[in-house]
Short mmCIF file of C-alpha atoms in Angstrom, two decimals:
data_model
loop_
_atom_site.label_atom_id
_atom_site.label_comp_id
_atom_site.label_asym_id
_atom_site.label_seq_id
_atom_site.Cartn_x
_atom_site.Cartn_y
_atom_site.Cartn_z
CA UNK A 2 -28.02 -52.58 7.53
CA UNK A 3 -29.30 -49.66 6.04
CA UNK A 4 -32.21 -49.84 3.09
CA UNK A 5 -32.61 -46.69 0.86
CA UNK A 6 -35.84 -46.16 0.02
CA UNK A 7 -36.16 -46.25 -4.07
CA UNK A 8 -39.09 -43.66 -3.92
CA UNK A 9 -37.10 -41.61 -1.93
CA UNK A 10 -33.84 -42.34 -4.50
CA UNK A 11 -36.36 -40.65 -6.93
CA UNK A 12 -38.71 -38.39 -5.88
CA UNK A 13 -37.76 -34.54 -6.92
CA UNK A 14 -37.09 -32.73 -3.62
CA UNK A 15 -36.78 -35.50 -1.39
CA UNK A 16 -33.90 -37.18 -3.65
CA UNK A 17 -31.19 -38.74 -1.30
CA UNK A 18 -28.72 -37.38 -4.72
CA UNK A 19 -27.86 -33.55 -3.60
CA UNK A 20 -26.03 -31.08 -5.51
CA UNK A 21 -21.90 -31.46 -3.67
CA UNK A 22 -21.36 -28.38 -2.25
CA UNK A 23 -19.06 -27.34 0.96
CA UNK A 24 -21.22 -25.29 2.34
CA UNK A 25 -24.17 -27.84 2.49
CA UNK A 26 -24.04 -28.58 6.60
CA UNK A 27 -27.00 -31.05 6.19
CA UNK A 28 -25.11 -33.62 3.34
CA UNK A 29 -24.19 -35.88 5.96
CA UNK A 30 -22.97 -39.46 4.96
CA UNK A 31 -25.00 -42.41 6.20
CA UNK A 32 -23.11 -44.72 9.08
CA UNK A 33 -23.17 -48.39 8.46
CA UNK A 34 -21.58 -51.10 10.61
CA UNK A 35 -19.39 -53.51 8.38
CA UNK A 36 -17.20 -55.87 8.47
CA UNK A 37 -13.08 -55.59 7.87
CA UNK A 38 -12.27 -57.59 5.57
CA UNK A 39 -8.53 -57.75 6.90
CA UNK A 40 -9.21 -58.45 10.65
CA UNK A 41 -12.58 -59.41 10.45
CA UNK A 42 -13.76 -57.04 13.42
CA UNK A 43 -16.58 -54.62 13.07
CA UNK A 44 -15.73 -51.41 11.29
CA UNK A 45 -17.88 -48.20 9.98
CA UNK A 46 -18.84 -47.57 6.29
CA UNK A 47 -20.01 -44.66 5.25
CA UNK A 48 -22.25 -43.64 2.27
CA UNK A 49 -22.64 -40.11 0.77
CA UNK A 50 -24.93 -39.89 -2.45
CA UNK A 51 -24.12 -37.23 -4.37
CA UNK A 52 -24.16 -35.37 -7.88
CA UNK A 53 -21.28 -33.96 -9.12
CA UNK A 54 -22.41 -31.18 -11.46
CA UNK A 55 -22.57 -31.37 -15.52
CA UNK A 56 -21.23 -35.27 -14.35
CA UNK A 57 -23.76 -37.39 -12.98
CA UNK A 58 -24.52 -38.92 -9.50
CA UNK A 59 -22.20 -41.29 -7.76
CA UNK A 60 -21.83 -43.05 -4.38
CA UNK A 61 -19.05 -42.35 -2.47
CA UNK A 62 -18.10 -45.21 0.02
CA UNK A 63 -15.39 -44.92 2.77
CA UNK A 64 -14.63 -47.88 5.31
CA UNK A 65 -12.38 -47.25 8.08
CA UNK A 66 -11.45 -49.87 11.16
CA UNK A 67 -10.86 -48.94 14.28
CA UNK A 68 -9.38 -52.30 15.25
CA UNK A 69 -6.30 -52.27 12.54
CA UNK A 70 -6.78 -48.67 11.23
CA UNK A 71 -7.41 -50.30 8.17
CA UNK A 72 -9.62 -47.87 5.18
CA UNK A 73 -10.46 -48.46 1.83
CA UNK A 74 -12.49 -45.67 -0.07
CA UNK A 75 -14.74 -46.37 -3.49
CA UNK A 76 -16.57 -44.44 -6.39
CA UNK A 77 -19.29 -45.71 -7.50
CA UNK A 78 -21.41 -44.53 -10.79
CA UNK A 79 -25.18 -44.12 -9.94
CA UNK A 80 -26.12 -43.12 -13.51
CA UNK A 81 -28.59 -44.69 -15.66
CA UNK A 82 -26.71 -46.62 -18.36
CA UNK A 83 -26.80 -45.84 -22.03
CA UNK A 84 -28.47 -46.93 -25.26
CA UNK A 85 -25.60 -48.12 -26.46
CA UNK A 86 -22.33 -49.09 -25.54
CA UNK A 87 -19.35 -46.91 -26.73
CA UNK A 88 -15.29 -47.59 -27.73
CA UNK A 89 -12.78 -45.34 -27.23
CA UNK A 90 -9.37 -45.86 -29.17
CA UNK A 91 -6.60 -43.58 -28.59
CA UNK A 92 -3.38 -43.57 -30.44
CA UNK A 93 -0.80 -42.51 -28.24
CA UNK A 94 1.97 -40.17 -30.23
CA UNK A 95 3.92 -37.89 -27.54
CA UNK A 96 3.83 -37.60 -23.85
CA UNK A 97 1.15 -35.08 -24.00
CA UNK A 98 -1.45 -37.60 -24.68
CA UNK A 99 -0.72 -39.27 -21.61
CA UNK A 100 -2.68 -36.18 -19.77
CA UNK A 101 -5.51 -36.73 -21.33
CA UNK A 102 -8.28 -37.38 -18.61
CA UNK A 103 -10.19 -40.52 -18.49
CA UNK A 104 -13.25 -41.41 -17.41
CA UNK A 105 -13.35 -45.33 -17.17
CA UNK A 106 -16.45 -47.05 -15.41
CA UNK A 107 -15.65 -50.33 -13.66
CA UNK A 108 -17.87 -52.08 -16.71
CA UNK A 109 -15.65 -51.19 -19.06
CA UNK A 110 -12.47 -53.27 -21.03
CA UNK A 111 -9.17 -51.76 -21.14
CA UNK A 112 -6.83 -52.83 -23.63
CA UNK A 113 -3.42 -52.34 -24.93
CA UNK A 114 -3.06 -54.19 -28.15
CA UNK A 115 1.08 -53.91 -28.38
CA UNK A 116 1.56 -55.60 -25.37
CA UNK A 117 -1.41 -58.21 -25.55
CA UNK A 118 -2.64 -56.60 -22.13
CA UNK A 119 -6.07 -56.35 -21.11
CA UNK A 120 -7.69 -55.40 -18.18
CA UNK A 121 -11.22 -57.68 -18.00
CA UNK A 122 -14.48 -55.53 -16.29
CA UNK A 123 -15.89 -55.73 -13.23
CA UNK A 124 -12.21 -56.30 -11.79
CA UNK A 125 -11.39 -52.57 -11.07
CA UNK A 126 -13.71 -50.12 -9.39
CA UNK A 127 -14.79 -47.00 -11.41
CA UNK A 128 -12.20 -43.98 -11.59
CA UNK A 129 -11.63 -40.56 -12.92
CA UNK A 130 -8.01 -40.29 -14.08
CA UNK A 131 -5.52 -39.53 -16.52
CA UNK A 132 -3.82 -42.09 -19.46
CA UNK A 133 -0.56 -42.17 -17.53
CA UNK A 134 -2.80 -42.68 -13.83
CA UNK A 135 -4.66 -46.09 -15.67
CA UNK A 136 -0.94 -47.22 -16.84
CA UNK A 137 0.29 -46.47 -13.03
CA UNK A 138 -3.15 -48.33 -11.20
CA UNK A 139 -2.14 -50.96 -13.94
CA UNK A 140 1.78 -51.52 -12.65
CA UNK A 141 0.49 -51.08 -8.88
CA UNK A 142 -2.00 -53.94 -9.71
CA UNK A 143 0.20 -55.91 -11.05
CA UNK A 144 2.84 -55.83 -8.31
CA UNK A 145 1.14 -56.01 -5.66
CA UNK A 146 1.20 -60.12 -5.06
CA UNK A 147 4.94 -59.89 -6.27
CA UNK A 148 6.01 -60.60 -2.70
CA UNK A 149 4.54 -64.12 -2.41
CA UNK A 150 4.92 -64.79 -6.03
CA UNK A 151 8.93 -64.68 -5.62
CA UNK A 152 8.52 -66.85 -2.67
CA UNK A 153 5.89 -69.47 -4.10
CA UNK A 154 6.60 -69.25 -8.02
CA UNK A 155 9.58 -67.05 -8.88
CA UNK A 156 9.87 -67.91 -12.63
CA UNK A 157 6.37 -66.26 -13.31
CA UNK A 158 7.36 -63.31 -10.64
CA UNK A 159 10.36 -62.70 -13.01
CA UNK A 160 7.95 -62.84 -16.13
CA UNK A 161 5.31 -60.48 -14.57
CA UNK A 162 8.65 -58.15 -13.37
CA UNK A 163 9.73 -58.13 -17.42
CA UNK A 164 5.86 -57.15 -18.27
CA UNK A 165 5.67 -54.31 -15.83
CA UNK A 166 9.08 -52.88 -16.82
CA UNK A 167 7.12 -53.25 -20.40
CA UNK A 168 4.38 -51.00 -19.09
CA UNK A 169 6.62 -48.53 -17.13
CA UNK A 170 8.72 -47.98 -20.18
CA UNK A 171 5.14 -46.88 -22.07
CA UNK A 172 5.45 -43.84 -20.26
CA UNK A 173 8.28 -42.94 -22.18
CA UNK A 174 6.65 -42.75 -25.50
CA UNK A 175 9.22 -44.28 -27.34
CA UNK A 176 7.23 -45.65 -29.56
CA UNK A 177 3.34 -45.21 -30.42
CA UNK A 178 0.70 -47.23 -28.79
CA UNK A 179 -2.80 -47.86 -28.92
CA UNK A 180 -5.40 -47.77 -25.33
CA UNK A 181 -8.86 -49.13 -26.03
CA UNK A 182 -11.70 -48.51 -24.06
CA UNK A 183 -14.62 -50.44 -24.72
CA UNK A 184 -17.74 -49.92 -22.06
CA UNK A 185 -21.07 -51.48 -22.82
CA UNK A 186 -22.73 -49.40 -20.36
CA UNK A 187 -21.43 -46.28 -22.48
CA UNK A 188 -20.55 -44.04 -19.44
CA UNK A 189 -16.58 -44.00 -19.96
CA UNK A 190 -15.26 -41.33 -21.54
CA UNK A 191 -11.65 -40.16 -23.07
CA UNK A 192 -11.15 -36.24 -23.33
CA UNK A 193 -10.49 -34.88 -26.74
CA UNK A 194 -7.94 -31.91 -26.49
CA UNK A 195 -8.69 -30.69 -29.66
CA UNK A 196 -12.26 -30.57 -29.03
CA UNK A 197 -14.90 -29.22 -30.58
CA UNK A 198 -12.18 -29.68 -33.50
CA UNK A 199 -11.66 -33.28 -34.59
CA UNK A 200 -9.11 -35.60 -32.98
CA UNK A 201 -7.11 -37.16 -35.28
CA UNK A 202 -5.59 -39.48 -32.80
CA UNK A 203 -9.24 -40.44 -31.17
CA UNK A 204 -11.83 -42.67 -32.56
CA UNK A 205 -15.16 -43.00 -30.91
CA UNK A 206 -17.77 -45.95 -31.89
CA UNK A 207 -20.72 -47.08 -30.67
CA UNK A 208 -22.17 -50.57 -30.52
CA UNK A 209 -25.09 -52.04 -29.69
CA UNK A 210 -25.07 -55.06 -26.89
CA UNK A 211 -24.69 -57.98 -27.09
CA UNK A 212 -27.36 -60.45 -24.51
CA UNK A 213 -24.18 -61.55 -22.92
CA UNK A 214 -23.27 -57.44 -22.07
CA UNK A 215 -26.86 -56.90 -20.79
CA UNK A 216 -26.46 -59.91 -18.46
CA UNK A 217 -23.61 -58.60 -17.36
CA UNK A 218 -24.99 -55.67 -16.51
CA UNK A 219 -27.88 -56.57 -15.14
CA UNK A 220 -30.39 -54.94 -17.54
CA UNK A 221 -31.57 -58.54 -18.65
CA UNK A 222 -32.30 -61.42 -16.90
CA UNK A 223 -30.93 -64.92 -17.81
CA UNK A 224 -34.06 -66.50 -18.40
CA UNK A 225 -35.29 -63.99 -20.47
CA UNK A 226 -37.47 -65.44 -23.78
CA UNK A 227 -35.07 -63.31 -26.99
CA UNK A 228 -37.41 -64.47 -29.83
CA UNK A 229 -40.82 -63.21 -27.55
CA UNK A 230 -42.59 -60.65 -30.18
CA UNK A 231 -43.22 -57.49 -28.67
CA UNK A 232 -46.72 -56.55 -28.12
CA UNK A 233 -48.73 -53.78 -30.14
CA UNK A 234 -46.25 -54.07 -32.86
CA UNK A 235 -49.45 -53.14 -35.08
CA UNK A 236 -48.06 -50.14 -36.99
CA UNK A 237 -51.44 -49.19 -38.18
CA UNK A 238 -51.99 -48.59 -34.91
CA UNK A 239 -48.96 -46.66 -34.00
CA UNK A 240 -49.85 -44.14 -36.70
CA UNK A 241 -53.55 -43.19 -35.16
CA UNK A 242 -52.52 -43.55 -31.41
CA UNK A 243 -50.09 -42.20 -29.15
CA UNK A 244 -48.34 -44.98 -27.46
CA UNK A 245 -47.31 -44.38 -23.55
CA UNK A 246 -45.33 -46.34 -21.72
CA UNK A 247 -43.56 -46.01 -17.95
CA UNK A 248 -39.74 -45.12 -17.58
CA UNK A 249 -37.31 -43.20 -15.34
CA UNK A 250 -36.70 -39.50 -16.19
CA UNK A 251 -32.41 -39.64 -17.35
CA UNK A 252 -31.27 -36.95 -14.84
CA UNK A 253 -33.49 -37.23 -11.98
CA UNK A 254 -34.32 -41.13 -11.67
CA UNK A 255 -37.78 -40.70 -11.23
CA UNK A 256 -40.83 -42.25 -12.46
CA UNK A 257 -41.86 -40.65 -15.83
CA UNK A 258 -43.99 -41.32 -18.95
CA UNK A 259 -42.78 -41.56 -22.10
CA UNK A 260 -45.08 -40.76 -25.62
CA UNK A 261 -44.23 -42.44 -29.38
CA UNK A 262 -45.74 -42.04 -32.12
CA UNK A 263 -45.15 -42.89 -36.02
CA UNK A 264 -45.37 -40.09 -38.54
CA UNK A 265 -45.22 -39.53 -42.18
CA UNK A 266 -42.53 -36.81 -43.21
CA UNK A 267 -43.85 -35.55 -46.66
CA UNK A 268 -41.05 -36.28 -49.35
CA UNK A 269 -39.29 -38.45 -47.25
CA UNK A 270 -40.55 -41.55 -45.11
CA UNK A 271 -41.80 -43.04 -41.87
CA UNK A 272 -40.00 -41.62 -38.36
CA UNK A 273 -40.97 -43.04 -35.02
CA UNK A 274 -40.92 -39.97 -32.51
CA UNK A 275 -40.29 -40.04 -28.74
CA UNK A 276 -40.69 -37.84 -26.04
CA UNK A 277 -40.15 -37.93 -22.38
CA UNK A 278 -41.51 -35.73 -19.21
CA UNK A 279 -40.87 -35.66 -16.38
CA UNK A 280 -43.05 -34.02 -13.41
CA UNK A 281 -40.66 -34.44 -10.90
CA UNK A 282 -37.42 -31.90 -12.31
CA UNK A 283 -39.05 -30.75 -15.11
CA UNK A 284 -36.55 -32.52 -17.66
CA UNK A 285 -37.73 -32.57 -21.28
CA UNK A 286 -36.33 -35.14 -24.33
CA UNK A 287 -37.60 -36.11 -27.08
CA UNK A 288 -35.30 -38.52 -29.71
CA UNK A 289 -36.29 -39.74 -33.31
CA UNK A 290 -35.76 -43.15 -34.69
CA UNK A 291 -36.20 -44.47 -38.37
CA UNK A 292 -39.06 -45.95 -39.03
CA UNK A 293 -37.56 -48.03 -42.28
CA UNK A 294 -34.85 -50.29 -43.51
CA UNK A 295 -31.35 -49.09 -43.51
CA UNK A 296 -31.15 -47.56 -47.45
CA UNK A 297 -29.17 -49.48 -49.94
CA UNK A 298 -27.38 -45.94 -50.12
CA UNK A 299 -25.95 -43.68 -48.01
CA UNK A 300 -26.94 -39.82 -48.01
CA UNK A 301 -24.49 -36.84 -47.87
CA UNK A 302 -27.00 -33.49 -47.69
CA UNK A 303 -24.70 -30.41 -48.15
CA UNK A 304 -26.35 -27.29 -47.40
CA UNK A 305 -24.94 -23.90 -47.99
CA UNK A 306 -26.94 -21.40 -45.21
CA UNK A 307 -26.85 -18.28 -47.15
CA UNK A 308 -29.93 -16.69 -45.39
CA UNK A 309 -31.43 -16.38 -41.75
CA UNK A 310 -34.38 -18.04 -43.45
CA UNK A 311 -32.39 -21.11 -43.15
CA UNK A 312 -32.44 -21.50 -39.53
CA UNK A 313 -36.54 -22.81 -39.65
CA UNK A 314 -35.70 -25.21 -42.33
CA UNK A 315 -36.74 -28.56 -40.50
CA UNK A 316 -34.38 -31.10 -40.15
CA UNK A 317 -34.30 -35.00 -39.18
CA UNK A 318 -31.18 -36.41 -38.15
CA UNK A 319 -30.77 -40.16 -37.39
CA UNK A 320 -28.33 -41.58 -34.65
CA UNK A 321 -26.16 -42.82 -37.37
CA UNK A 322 -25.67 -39.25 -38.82
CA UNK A 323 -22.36 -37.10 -38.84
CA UNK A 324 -22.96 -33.48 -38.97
CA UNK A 325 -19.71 -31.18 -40.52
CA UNK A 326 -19.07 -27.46 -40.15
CA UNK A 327 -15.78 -27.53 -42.55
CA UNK A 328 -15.85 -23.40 -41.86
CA UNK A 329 -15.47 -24.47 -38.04
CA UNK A 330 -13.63 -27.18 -38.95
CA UNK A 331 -15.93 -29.40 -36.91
CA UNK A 332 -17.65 -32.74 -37.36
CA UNK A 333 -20.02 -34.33 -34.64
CA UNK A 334 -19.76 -38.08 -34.71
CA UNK A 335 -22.36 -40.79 -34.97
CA UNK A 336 -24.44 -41.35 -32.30
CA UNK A 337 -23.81 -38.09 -30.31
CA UNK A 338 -26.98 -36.49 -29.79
CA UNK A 339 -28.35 -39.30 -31.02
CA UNK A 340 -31.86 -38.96 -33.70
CA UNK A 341 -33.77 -35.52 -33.66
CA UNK A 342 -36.28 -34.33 -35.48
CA UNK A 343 -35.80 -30.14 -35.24
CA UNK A 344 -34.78 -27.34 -36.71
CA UNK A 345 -31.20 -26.33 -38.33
CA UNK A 346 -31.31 -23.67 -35.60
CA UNK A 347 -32.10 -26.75 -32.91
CA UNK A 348 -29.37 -28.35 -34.11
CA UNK A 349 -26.87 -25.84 -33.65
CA UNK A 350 -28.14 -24.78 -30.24
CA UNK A 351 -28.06 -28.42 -29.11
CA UNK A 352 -24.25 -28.69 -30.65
CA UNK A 353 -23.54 -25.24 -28.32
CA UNK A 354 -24.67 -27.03 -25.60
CA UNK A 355 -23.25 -30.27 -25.82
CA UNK A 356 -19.82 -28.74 -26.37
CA UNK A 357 -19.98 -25.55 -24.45
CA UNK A 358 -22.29 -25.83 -21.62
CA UNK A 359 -22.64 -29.43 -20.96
CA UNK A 360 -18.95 -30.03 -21.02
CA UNK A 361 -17.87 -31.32 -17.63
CA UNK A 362 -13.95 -30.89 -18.55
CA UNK A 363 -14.84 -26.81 -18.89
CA UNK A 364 -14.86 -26.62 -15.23
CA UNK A 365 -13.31 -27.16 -11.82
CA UNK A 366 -9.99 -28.59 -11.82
CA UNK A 367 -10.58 -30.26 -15.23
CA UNK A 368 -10.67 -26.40 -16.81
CA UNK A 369 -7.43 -25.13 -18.83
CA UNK A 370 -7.46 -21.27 -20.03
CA UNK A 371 -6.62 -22.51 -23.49
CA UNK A 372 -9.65 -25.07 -23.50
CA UNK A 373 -11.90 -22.97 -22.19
CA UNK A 374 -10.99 -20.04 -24.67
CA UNK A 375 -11.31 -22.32 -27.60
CA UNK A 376 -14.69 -23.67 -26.96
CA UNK A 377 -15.61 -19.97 -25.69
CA UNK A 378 -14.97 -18.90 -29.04
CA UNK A 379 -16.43 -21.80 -30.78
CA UNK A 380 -19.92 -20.95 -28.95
CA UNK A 381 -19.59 -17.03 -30.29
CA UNK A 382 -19.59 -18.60 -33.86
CA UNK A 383 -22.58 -21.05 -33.18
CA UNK A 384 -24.59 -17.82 -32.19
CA UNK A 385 -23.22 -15.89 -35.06
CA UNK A 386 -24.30 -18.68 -37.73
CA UNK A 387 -27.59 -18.54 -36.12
CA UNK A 388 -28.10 -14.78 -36.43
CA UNK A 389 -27.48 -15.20 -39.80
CA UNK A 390 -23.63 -13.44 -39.17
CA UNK A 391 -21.54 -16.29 -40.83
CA UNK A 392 -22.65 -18.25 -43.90
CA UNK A 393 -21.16 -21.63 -43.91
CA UNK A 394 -22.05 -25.03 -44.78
CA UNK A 395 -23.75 -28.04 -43.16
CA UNK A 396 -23.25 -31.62 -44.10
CA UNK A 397 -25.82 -34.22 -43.08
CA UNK A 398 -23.66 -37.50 -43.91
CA UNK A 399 -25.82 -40.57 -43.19
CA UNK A 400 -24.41 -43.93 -44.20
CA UNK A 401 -27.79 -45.74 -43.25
CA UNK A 402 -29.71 -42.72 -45.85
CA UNK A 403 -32.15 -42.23 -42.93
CA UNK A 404 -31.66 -38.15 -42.54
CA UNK A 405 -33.53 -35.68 -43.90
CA UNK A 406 -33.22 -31.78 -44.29
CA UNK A 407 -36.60 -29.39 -45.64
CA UNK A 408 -36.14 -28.66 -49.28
CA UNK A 409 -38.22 -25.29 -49.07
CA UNK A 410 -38.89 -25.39 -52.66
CA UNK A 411 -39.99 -28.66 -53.11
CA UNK A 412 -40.98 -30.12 -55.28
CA UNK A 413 -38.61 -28.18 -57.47
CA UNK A 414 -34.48 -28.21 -56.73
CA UNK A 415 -33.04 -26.10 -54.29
CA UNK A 416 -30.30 -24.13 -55.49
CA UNK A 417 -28.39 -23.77 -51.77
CA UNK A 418 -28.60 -27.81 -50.79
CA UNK A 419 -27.56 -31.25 -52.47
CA UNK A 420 -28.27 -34.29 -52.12
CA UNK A 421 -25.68 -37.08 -52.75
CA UNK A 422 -26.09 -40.52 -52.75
CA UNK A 423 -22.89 -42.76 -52.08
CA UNK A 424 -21.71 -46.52 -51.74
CA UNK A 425 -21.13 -47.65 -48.26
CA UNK A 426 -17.35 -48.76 -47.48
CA UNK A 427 -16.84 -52.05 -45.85
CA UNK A 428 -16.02 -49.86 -42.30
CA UNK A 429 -19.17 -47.90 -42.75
CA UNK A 430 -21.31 -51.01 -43.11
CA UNK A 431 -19.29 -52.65 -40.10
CA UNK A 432 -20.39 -49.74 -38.12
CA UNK A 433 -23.81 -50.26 -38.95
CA UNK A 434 -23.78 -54.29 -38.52
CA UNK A 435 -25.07 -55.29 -42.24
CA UNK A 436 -21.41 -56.94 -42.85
CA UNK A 437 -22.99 -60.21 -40.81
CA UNK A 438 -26.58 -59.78 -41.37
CA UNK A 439 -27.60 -62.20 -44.50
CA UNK A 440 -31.24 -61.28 -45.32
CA UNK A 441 -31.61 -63.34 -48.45
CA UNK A 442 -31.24 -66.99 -49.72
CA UNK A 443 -33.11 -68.35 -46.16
CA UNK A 444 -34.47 -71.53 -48.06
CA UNK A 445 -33.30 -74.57 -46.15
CA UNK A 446 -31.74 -77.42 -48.19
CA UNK A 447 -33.95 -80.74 -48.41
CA UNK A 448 -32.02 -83.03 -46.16
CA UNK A 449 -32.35 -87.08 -46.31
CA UNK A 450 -31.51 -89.24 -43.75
CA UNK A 451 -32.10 -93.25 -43.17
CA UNK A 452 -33.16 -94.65 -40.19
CA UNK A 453 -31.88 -98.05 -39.41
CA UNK A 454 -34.83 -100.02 -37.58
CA UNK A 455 -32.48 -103.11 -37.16
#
């Protein structure tokens, strides 16, 4: 058996994760002798790690037996998993939809609500597909031990026959449905046609996890003490010290340091601010995380960029923020990009490139003239806004009241920017988790009870 080395798995130029390419004569898979599951003789797996680019890295395993020429071939994710888990929940209108690709990791729940159907995770491997390709792996799952259920039990066989006729007949788009997504480790993904426009059709959450979901995933071990107080929680001391502590750079694996630190923002509050390097690839993040309660309040900041000067205005935005362009008729959900503490003209560049550059549907086989001209386009705009070409407006909408944007005339009004503050909805407050948390009337009741000694 073979044993890849983890310093290797890590380690900048010796990474056993290279670049796929056709013309690379040296990415040769790695031979391992295995055992066939169907006639239990020995038969060859092989292993090729790989990164697919603007993707991630995966493992691609493929078992073939000489014996009964049986073959079975996996993808596997080899991605670091995600803050937070994420929810995908399509409505599906016309057959169009059912192109829509899908990226669905082999943590993730799939669910069709209509139909009472759910597929559990950890019982299908990872995939890259399409809406209609998860309804078709769904049907070929489900008849596969049709056979011997005729034979053994034929009055469920005939129920399971009506349910996949149900499913087949999906692919008609009769009538609307609904596919849900959910993925704790928050690498699945559902494309957005419309994008960087807003899908109506689409909604995208985030969650945090539960204990249960980082058991699952192996991020937290069963035995682990929940109520244990972290240590150096001292937030005297986070304000004169620069905290380090040991992680994994995100898009090279290897070992890294990460700083944090607890400033003061004048006319605002306290921010925690955290930033990663790594030696290895040179990779570079830094994220920003409120330092406070959750306002009784949300914020909407609506600022009207009149002026070049605008671009330097310094800007904090939380991982529960929205940001709109209603000029570009755009809106960035909660939790993408997650908290930053820059510049309006950071923002926008970071927007280009999580739309434009970043976007692994903008390429390969997953690239469509249209698509690509659209988001094309949208990136000309970002770079005219920032040149000071366009004058729009930015919305900061916060439900937690945790952003900030630079008032430059402070402490007096500024005439270009206002500040709202708004009642939470009962959704809003659901997506922030305060609809369950009870932080007030604690005091236990006095409780008699007799104890009978007889």
């Amino acid at each position: 058996m073979s044993v890849i080395s983890e310093e290797n798995a890590r380690g900048g130029d010796h990474s056993v994760f290279k670049d796929i390419s056709a013309d690379d004569e040296n990415q040769q898979p790695t031979e391992i002798e295995s055992l066939c599951m169907n006639c239990h003789q020995n038969g060859t797996t092989r292993l090729l790690l790989t990164r697919i680019p603007f993707f991630k890295e995966i493992i691609v395993s493929s078992f073939s037996c000489p014996a009964c020429s049986w073959s079975n071939t996996e993808i596997q994710s080899a991605g670091q998993i995600q803050e937070q888990g994420i929810c995908y929940t399509l409505r599906i209108r016309t057959k169009q939809d059912l192109n829509r690709e899908v990226v669905k990791a082999d943590s993730a729940t799939t669910r069709i609500p209509e139909l009472d159907f759910e597929i559990p995770p950890f019982t299908q491997k990872g995939s890259l597909s399409t809406v209609e390709g998860l309804l078709d792996r769904a049907v070929s799952g489900l008849e596969q031990e049709q056979p011997a259920r005729r034979a053994a039990e034929p009055e469920l066989a005939h129920k399971i026959e009506q349910f996949i006729l149900k499913l087949k007949k999906l692919k008609d788009v009769e009538q609307e449905f609904t596919l849900v997504i959910e993925d704790p480790s928050g690498n699945s993904f559902v494309e957005n046609p419309s994008a960087p426009h807003r899908d109506e059709a689409l909604t995208v959450t985030r969650f945090n996890r539960t204990a249960q979901q980082d058991g699952q995933l192996g991020i937290r071990a069963d035995d682990d003490d929940l109520d244990e107080e972290p240590a150096g929680n001292d937030v005297e001391t986070m304000k004169s010290e620069v905290l380090v502590f040991n992680t994994n750079c995100p898009e090279c694996s290897a070992p890294a340091s990460t700083n944090m630190k607890l400033v003061d923002i004048p006319h605002f509050k306290e921010v925690i601010i955290m930033a990663t390097n790594c030696d290895s690839c040179g990779h570079r993040t830094n994220e920003v995380k409120s330092g406070g309660a959750t306002e009784a309040l949300g914020t909407r900041i609506t600022l009207h960029v009149t002026d070049p000067s605008d671009m330097t205005r310094d800007l904090l935005k939380s991982e529960t923020c929205c940001v709109l362009i209603p000029e570009l008729e755009f809106e960035l959900g909660m939790g993408a990009l997650g908290g930053k503490f820059t510049t309006l003209e950071g923002l926008l560049k970071d927007i280009k490139d999580l739309i434009v550059v970043k976007n692994p549907f903008i390429c390969g086989d997953s690239s469509t003239e249209d698509r690509l001209q659209k988001l094309t386009q949208f990136g000309e705009k970002i770079d005219q806004i920032v040149a000071g070409e366009m004058k729009i407006h930015v919305i900061l909408d916060d439900p937690a009241g945790n952003s900030y944007l630079q008032n430059v005339y402070a402490p007096e009004e500024d005439p270009e920017m206002t500040v709202e503050k708004y009642t939470r909805t009962f959704e809003q407050n659901e997506d922030l988790g305060l609809n369950d948390m009870k932080t007030e009337g604690y005091q236990e009741e006095k409780r008699w009870c007799r104890v009978d000694t007889d």
